[in-house]
Short mmCIF file of C-alpha atoms in Angstrom, two decimals:
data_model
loop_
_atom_site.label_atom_id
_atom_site.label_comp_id
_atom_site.label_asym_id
_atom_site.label_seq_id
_atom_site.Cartn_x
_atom_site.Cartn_y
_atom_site.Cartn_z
CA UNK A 1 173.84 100.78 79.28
CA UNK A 2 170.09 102.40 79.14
CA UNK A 3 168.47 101.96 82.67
CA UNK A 4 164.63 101.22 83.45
CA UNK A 5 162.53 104.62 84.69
CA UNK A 6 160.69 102.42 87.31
CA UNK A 7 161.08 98.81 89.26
CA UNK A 8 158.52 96.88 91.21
CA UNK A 9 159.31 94.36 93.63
CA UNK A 10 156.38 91.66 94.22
CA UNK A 11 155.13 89.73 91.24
CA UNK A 12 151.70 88.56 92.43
CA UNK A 13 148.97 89.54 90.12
CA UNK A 14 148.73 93.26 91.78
CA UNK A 15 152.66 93.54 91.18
CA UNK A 16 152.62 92.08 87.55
CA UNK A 17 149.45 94.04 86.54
CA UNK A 18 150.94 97.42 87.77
CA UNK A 19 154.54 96.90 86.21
CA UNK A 20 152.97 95.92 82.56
CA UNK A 21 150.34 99.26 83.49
CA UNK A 22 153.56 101.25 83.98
CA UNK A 23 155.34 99.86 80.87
CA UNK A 24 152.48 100.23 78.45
CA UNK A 25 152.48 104.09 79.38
CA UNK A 26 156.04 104.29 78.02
CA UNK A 27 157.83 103.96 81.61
CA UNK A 28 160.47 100.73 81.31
CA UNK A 29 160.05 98.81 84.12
CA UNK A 30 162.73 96.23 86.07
CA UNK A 31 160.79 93.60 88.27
CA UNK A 32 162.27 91.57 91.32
CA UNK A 33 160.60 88.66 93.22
CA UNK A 34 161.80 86.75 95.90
CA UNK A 35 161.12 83.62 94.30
CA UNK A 36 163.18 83.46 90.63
CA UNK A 37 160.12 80.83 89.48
CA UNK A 38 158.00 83.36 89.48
CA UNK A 39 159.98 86.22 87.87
CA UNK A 40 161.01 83.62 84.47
CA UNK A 41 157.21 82.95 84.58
CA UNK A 42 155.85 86.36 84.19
CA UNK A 43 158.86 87.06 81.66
CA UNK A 44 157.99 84.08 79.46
CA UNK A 45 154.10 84.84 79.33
CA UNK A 46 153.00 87.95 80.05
CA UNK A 47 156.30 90.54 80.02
CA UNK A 48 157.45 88.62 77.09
CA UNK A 49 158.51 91.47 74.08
CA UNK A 50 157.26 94.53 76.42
CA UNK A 51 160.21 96.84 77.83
CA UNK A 52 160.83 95.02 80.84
CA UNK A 53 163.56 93.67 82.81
CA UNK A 54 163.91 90.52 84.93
CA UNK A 55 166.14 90.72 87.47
CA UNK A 56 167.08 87.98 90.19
CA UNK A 57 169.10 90.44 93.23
CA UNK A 58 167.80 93.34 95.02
CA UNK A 59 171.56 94.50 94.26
CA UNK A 60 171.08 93.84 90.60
CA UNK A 61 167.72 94.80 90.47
CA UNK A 62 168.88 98.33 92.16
CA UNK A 63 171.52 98.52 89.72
CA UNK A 64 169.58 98.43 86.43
CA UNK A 65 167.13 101.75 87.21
CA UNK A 66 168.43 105.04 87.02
CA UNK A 67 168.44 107.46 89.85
CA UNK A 68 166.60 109.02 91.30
CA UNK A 69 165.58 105.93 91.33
CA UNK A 70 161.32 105.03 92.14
CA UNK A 71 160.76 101.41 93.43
CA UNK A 72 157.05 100.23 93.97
CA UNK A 73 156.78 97.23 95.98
CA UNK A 74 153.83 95.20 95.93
CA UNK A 75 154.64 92.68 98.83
CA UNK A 76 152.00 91.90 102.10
CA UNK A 77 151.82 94.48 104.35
CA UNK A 78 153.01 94.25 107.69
CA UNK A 79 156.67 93.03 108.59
CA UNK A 80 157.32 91.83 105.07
CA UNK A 81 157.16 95.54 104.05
CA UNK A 82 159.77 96.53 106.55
CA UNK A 83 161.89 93.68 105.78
CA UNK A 84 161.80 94.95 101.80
CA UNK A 85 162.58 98.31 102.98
CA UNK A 86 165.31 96.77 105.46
CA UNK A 87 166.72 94.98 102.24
CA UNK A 88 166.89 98.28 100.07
CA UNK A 89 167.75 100.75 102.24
CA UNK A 90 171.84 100.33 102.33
CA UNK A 91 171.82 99.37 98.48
CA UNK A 92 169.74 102.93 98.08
CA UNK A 93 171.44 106.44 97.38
CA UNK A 94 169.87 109.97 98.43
CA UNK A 95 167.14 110.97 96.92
CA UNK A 96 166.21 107.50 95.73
CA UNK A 97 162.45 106.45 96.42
CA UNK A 98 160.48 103.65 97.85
CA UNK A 99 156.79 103.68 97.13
CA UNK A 100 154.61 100.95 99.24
CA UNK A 101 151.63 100.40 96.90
CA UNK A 102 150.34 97.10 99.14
CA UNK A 103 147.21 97.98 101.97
CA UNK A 104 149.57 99.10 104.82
CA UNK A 105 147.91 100.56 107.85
CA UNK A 106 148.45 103.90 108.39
CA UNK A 107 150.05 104.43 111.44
CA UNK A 108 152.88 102.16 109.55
CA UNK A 109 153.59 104.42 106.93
CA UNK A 110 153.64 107.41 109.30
CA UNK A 111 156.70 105.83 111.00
CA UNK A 112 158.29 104.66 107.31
CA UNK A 113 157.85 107.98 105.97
CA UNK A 114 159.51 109.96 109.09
CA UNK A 115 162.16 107.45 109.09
CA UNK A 116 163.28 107.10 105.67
CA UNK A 117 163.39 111.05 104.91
CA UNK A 118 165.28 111.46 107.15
CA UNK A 119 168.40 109.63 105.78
CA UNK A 120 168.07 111.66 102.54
CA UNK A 121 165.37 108.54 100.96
CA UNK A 122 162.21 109.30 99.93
CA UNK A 123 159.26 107.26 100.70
CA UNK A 124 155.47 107.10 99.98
CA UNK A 125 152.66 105.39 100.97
CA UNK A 126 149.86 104.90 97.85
CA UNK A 127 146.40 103.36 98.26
CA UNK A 128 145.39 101.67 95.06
CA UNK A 129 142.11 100.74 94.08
CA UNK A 130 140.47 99.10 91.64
CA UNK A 131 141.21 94.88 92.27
CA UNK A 132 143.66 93.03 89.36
CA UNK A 133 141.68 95.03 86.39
CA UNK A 134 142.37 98.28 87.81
CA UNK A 135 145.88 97.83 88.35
CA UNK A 136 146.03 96.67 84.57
CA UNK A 137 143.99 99.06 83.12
CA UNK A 138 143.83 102.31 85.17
CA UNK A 139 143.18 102.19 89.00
CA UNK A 140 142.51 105.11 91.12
CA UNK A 141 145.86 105.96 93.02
CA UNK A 142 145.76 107.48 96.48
CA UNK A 143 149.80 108.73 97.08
CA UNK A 144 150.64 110.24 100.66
CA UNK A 145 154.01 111.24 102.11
CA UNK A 146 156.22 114.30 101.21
CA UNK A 147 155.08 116.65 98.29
CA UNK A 148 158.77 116.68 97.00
CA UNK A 149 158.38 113.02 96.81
CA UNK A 150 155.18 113.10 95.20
CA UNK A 151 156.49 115.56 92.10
CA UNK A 152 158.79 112.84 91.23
CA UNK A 153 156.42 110.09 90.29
CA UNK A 154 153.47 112.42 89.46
CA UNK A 155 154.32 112.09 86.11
CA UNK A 156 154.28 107.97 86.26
CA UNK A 157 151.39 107.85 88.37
CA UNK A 158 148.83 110.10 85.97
CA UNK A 159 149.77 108.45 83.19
CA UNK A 160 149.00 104.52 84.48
CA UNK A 161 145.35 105.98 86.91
CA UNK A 162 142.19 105.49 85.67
CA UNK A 163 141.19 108.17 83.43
CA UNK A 164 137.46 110.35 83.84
CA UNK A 165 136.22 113.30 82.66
CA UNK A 166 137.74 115.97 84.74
CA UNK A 167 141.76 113.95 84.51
CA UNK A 168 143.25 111.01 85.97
CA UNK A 169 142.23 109.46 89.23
CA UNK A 170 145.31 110.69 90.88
CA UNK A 171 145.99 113.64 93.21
CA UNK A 172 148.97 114.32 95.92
CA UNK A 173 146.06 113.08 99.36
CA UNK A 174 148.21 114.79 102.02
CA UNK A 175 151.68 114.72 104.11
CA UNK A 176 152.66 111.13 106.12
CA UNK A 177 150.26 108.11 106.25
CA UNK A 178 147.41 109.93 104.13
CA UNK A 179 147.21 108.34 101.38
CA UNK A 180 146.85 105.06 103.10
CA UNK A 181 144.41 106.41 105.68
CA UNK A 182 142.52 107.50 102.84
CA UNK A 183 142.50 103.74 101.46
CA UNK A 184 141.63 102.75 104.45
CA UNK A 185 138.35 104.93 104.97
CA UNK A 186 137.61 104.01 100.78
CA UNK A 187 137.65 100.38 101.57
CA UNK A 188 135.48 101.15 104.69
CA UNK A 189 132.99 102.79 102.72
CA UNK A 190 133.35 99.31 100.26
CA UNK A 191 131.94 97.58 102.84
CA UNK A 192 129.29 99.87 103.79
CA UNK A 193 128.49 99.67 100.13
CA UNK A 194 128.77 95.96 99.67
CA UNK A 195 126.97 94.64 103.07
CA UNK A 196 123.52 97.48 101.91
CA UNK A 197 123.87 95.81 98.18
CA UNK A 198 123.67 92.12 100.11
CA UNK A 199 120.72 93.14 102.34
CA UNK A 200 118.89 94.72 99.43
CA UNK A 201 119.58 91.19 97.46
CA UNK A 202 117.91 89.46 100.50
CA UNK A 203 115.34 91.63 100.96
CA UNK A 204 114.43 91.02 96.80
CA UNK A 205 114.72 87.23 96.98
CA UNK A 206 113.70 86.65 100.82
CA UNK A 207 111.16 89.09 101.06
CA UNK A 208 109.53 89.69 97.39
CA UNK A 209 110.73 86.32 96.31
CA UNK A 210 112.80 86.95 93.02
CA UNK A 211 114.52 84.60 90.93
CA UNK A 212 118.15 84.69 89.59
CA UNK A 213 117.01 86.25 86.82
CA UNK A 214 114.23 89.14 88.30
CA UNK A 215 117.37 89.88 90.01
CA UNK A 216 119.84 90.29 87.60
CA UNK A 217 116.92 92.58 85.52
CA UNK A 218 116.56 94.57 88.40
CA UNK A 219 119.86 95.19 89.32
CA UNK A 220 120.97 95.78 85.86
CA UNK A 221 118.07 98.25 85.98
CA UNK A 222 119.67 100.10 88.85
CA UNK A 223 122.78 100.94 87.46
CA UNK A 224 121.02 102.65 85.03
CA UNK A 225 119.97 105.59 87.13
CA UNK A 226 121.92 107.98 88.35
CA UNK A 227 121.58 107.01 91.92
CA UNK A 228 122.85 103.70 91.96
CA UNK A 229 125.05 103.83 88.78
CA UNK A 230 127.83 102.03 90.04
CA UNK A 231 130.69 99.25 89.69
CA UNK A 232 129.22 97.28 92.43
CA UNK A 233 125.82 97.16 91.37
CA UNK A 234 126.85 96.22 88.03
CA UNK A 235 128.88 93.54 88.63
CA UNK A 236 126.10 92.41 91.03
CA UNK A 237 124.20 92.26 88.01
CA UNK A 238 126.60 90.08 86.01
CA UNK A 239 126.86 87.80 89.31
CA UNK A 240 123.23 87.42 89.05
CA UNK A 241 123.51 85.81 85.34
CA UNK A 242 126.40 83.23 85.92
CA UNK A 243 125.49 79.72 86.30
CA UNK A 244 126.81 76.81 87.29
CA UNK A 245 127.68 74.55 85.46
CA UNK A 246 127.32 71.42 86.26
CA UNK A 247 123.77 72.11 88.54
CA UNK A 248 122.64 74.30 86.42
CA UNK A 249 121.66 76.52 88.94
CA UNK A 250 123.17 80.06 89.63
CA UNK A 251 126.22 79.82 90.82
CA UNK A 252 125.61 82.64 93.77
CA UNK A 253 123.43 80.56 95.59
CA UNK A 254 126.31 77.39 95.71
CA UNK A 255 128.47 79.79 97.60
CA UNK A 256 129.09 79.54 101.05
CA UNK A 257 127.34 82.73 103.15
CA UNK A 258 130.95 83.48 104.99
CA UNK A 259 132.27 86.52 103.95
CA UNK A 260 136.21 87.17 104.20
CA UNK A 261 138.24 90.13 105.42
CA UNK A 262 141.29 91.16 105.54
CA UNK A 263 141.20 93.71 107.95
CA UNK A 264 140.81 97.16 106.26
CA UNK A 265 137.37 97.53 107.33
CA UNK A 266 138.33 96.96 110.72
CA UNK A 267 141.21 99.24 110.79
CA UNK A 268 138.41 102.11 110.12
CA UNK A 269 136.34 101.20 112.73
CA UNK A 270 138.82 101.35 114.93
CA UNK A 271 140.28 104.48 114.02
CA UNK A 272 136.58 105.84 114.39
CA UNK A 273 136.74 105.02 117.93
CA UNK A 274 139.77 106.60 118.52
CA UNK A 275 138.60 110.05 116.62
CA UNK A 276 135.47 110.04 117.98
CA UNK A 277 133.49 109.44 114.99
CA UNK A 278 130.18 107.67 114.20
CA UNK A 279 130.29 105.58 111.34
CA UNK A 280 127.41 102.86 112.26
CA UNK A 281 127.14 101.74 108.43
CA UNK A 282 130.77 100.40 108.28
CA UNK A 283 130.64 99.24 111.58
CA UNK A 284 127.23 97.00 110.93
CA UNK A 285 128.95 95.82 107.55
CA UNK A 286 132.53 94.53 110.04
CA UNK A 287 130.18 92.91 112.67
CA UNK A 288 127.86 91.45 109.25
CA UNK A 289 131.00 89.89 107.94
CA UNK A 290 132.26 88.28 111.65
CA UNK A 291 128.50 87.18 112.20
CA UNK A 292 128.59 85.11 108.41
CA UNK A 293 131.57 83.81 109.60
CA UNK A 294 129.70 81.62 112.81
CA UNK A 295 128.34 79.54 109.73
CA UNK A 296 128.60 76.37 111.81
CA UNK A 297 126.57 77.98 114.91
CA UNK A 298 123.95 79.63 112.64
CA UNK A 299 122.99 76.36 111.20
CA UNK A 300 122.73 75.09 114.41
CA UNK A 301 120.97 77.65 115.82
CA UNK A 302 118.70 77.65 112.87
CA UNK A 303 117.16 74.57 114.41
CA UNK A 304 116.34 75.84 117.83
CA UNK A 305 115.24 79.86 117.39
CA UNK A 306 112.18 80.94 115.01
CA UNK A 307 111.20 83.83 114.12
CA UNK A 308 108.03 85.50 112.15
CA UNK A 309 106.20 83.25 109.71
CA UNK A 310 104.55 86.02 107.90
CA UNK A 311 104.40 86.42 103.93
CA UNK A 312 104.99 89.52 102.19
CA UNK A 313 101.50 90.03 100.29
CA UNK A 314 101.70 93.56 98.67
CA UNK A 315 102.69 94.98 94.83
CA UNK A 316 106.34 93.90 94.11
CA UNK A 317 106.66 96.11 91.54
CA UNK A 318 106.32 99.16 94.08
CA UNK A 319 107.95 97.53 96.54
CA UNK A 320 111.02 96.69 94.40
CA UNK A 321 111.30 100.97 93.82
CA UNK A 322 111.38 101.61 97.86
CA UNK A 323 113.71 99.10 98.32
CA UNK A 324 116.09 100.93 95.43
CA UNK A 325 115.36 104.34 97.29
CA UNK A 326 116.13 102.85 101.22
CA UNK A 327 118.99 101.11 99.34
CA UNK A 328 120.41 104.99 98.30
CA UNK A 329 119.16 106.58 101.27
CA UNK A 330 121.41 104.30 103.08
CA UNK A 331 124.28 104.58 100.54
CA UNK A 332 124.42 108.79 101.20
CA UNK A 333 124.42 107.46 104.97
CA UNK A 334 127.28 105.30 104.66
CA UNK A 335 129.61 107.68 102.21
CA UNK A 336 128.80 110.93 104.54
CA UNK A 337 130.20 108.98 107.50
CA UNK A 338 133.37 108.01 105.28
CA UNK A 339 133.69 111.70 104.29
CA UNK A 340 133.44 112.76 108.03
CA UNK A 341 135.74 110.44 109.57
CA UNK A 342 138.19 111.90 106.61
CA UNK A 343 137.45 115.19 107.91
CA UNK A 344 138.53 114.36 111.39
CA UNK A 345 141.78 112.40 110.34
CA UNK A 346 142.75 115.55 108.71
CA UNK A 347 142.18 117.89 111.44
CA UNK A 348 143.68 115.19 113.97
CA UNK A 349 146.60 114.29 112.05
CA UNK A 350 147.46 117.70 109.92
CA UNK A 351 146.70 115.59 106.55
CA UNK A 352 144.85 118.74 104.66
CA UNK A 353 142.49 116.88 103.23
CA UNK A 354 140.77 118.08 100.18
CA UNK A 355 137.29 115.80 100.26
CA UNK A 356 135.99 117.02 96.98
CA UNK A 357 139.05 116.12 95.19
CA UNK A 358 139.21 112.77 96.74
CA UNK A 359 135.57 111.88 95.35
CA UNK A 360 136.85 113.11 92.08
CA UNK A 361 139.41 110.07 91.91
CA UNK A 362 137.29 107.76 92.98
CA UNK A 363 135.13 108.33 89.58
CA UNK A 364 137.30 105.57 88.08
CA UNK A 365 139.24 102.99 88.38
CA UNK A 366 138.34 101.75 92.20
CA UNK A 367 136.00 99.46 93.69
CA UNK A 368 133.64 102.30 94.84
CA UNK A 369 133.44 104.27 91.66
CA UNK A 370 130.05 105.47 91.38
CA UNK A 371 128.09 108.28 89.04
CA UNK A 372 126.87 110.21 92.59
CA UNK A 373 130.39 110.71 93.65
CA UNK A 374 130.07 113.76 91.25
CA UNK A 375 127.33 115.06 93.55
CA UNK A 376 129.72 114.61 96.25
CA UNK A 377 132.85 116.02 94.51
CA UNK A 378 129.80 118.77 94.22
CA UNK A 379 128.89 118.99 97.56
CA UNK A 380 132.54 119.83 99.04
CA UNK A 381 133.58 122.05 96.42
CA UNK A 382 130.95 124.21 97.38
CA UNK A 383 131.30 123.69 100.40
CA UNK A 384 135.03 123.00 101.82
CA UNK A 385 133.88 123.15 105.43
CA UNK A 386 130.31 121.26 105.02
CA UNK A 387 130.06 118.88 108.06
CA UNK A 388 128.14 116.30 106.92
CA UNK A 389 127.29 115.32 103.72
CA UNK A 390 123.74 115.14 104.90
CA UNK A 391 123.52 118.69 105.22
CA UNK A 392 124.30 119.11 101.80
CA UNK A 393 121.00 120.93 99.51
CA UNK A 394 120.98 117.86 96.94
CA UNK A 395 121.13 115.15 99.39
CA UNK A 396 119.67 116.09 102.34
CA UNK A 397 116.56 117.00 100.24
CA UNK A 398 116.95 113.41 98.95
CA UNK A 399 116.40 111.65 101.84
CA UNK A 400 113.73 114.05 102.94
CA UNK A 401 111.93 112.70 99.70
CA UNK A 402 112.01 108.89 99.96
CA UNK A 403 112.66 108.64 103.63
CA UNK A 404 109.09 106.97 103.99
CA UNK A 405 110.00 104.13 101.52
CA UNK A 406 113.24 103.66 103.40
CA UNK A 407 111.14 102.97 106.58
CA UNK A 408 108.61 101.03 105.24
CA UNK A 409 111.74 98.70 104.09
CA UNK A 410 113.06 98.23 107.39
CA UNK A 411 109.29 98.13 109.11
CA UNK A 412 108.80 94.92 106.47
CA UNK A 413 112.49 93.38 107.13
CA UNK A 414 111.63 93.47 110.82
CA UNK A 415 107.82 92.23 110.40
CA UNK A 416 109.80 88.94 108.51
CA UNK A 417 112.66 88.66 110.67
CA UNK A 418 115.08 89.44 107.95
CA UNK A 419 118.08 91.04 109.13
CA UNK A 420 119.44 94.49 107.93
CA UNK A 421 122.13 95.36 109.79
CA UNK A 422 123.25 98.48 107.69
CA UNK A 423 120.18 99.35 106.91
CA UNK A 424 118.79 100.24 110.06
CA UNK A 425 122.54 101.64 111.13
CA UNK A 426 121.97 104.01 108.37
CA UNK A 427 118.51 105.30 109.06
CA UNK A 428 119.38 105.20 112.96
CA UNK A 429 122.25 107.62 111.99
CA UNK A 430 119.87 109.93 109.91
CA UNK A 431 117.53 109.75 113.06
CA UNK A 432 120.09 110.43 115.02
CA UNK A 433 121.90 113.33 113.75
CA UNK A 434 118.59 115.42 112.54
CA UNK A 435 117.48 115.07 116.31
CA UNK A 436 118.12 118.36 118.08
CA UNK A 437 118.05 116.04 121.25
CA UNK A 438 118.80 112.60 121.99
CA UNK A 439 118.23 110.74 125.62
CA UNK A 440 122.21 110.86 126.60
CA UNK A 441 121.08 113.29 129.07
CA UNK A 442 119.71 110.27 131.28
CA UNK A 443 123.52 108.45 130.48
CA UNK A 444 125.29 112.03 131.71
CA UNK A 445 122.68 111.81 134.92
CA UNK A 446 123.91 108.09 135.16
CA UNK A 447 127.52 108.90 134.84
CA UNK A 448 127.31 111.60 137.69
CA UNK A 449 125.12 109.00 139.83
CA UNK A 450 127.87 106.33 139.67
CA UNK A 451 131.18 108.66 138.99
CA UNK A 452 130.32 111.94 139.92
CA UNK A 453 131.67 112.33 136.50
CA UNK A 454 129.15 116.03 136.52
CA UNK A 455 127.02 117.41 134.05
CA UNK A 456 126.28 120.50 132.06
CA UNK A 457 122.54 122.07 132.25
CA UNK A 458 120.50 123.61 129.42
CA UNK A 459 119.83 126.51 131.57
CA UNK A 460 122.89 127.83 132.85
CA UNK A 461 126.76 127.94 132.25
CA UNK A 462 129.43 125.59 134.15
CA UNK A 463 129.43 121.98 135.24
CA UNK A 464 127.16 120.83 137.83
CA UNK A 465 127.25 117.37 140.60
CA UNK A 466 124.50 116.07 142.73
CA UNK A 467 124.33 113.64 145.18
CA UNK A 468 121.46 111.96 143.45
CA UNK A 469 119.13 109.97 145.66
CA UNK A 470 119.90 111.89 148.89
#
């Protein structure tokens, strides 16, 4: 009897999109879900004719793929994913692999991936990006774990990625939990991305006073540029257009102003902690996302604290241009802290990062795709060791150019009371880094006061303690 190439286990929309990707790229596929409802669903609608196989056991589903044999599952990450792998493993022969395609923290599929080779299984860990359409049509695909156990789904996994100009949006990320540390930092740098798109939107409407649709022209305007040329602003754009309908107003300004998470973005601050890395961009777009979330409070509060009463009275037109530029400035700000924290994960945790190559695949198929992530592919190729991406010739030279707009943004946000959290996280991190010398010499002084925790001095070698105020 002829055996499916490839199973997935977890028929949620991710799971179903990814096994009819896989199948449409000539790859039969055998699908399992817990629930058999589900499974006779997806086989009546959208599986039905295609080359794919419903199965109701893990035993049966095992049974019907040949070996070696590659199993994606596509379950909630966590305990569920162990209890999957728990499941599998005895019904599994050597050689056999388990890919975990769901957004598993890293440290998780570290332990999976040392554990599982080592009984002769293979195992990978795979970021993918690019919500229900990407998984459909082409996402980009971050794999980590073995490179033996990459080479046997590489030829799966380049055929069903997003395709660009320079091949698919695929590449081996590193040994271990890389792949889903590098999904991690990408959906870090998402909300970098999304929370500076929001605070430009309320800076535009707030501040200049657009309309639904002046911002849906200007947006749409954006993404024609080659700065902002992205999949965020142009669905912002679309947003912009949709209305409801039965106010008749648009629907973006019905919705609630309490943004979900599901604790990616927090994962990467947290791991920036631990590395010792600055990424104040990500970290304002967390804390923006918590601080939506005291909706009940802010309403309250709304009634008790005021703020500025003055009125923006300048040219919108011009004004609408400096907000685009503080709204890129802050975008290079927000990637080249992504890119460093990367850096540091690979050093710290032996991943062998190659950054350029991992802006390649996110030309297509994710969330963040972008046209500048060519200038940062760019950037690191000619550059492997460039430590920051601020420091490279293209970008540093444009922020040099428009960094006056960008303040005058932030100088008018404040002057209204409008707050931009990421923003000002971004320009304080510009400030910050092209400073040959920042006032932490006063917090070493401090430390030694209080701790006698010592000090270095600009003038001499070694490490120094006073007995300050005797």
């Amino acid at each position: 009897m002829t055996k499916q190439k490839f199973g997935v286990i977890g028929l949620a929309v991710m799971g179903e999109n990814l096994a009819l990707n896989v199948e449409r790229n000539g790859f039969p596929v055998a699908v399992y879900n817990r629930t058999a409802e589900k499974t006779d669903a997806f086989m009546t609608n959208r599986a039905g004719g295609k080359q794919v196989k419903a199965t109701y056991s893990l035993e049966e589903f095992v049974e019907s793929l040949e070996r070696p044999r590659r199993i994606l599952i596509m379950v909630k990450a966590g305990k569920p994913v162990d209890a999957v792998i728990d499941q599998l493993k005895p019904l599994l022969d050597p050689g056999d692999m388990i890919i975990d395609g769901g957004n598993s923290l890293y440290e998780d599929t570290d332990r999976r991936v040392a554990y599982l080779e080592s009984t002769g299984l293979r195992y990978i860990g795979m970021g993918v990006s690019g919500g229900e359409e990407g998984a459909l049509n082409g996402p980009s695909l971050m794999p980590g774990g073995t490179k033996e156990a990459y080479d046997e789904i590489e030829a799966i996994v380049t055929k069903i990625a997003a395709q660009v100009d320079d091949g698919p949006c695929v590449t081996y990320i590193g040994p271990k939990g890389a792949g889903h540390y590098v999904k991690m930092v990408h959906n870090g740098i998402e909300y970098g991305d999304m929370q500076l798109i929001a605070e430009a939107y309320d800076l535009l409407k707030n501040a200049l006073g657009l309309d639904h649709n002046q911002l849906h022209e200007v947006f749409a305007e954006w993404n024609t540029t080659d700065e902002l040329n992205s999949y965020l602003i142009e669905i912002t754009a679309d947003i912009f257009k949709q209305i409801d309908p039965e106010t008749n107003k648009a629907l973006v300004e019905l919705i609630v102003d309490a943004a979900g998470q599901k604790g990616t973005g927090r994962w990467t601050v947290v791991s920036s902690l631990e590395l010792g890395v600055a990424i104040p961009t990500i970290g304002a777009a967390v804390n923006a996302r918590i601080m939506s979330s005291y909706k009940e409070e802010r309403v309250a509060a709304s009634k008790e604290l005021t703020g500025p009463t003055a009125k923006f009275d300048g040219d919108v037109k011009a004004f609408i241009s400096k907000i685009r530029d503080a709204l890129y400035c802050s975008k290079i700000c927000s990637y080249a802290q992504g890119m460093a924290l990367l850096s540091m994960a690979s050093q710290e945790f032996g991943y062998n990062l190659d950054l350029g190559e991992i802006a390649r695949i996110w030309k297509g198929g994710c969330i963040i795709r972008a046209g500048f992530l060519n200038k940062i592919k760019k950037a690191f190729s000619d550059n492997p060791s460039l430590p920051n991406l601020l420091l490279a010739p293209e970008f540093k030279q444009t922020i040099l150019d428009r960094q006056e707009a960008w303040r005058e943004v932030l100088i008018l946000a404040n002057t209204l009371g409008i707050p931009v959290p990421a923003f000002s996280a971004s320009l304080d991190y510009f400030d910050s880094y092209r400073r040959a010398s920042l006032p932490q010499n006063l917090t070493q002084a401090q430390r030694d006061y209080f701790g006698a925790h010592t000090y270095q001095r600009i003038d001499k070698e070694g490490s120094f303690h006073t007995e300050w105020g005797k």
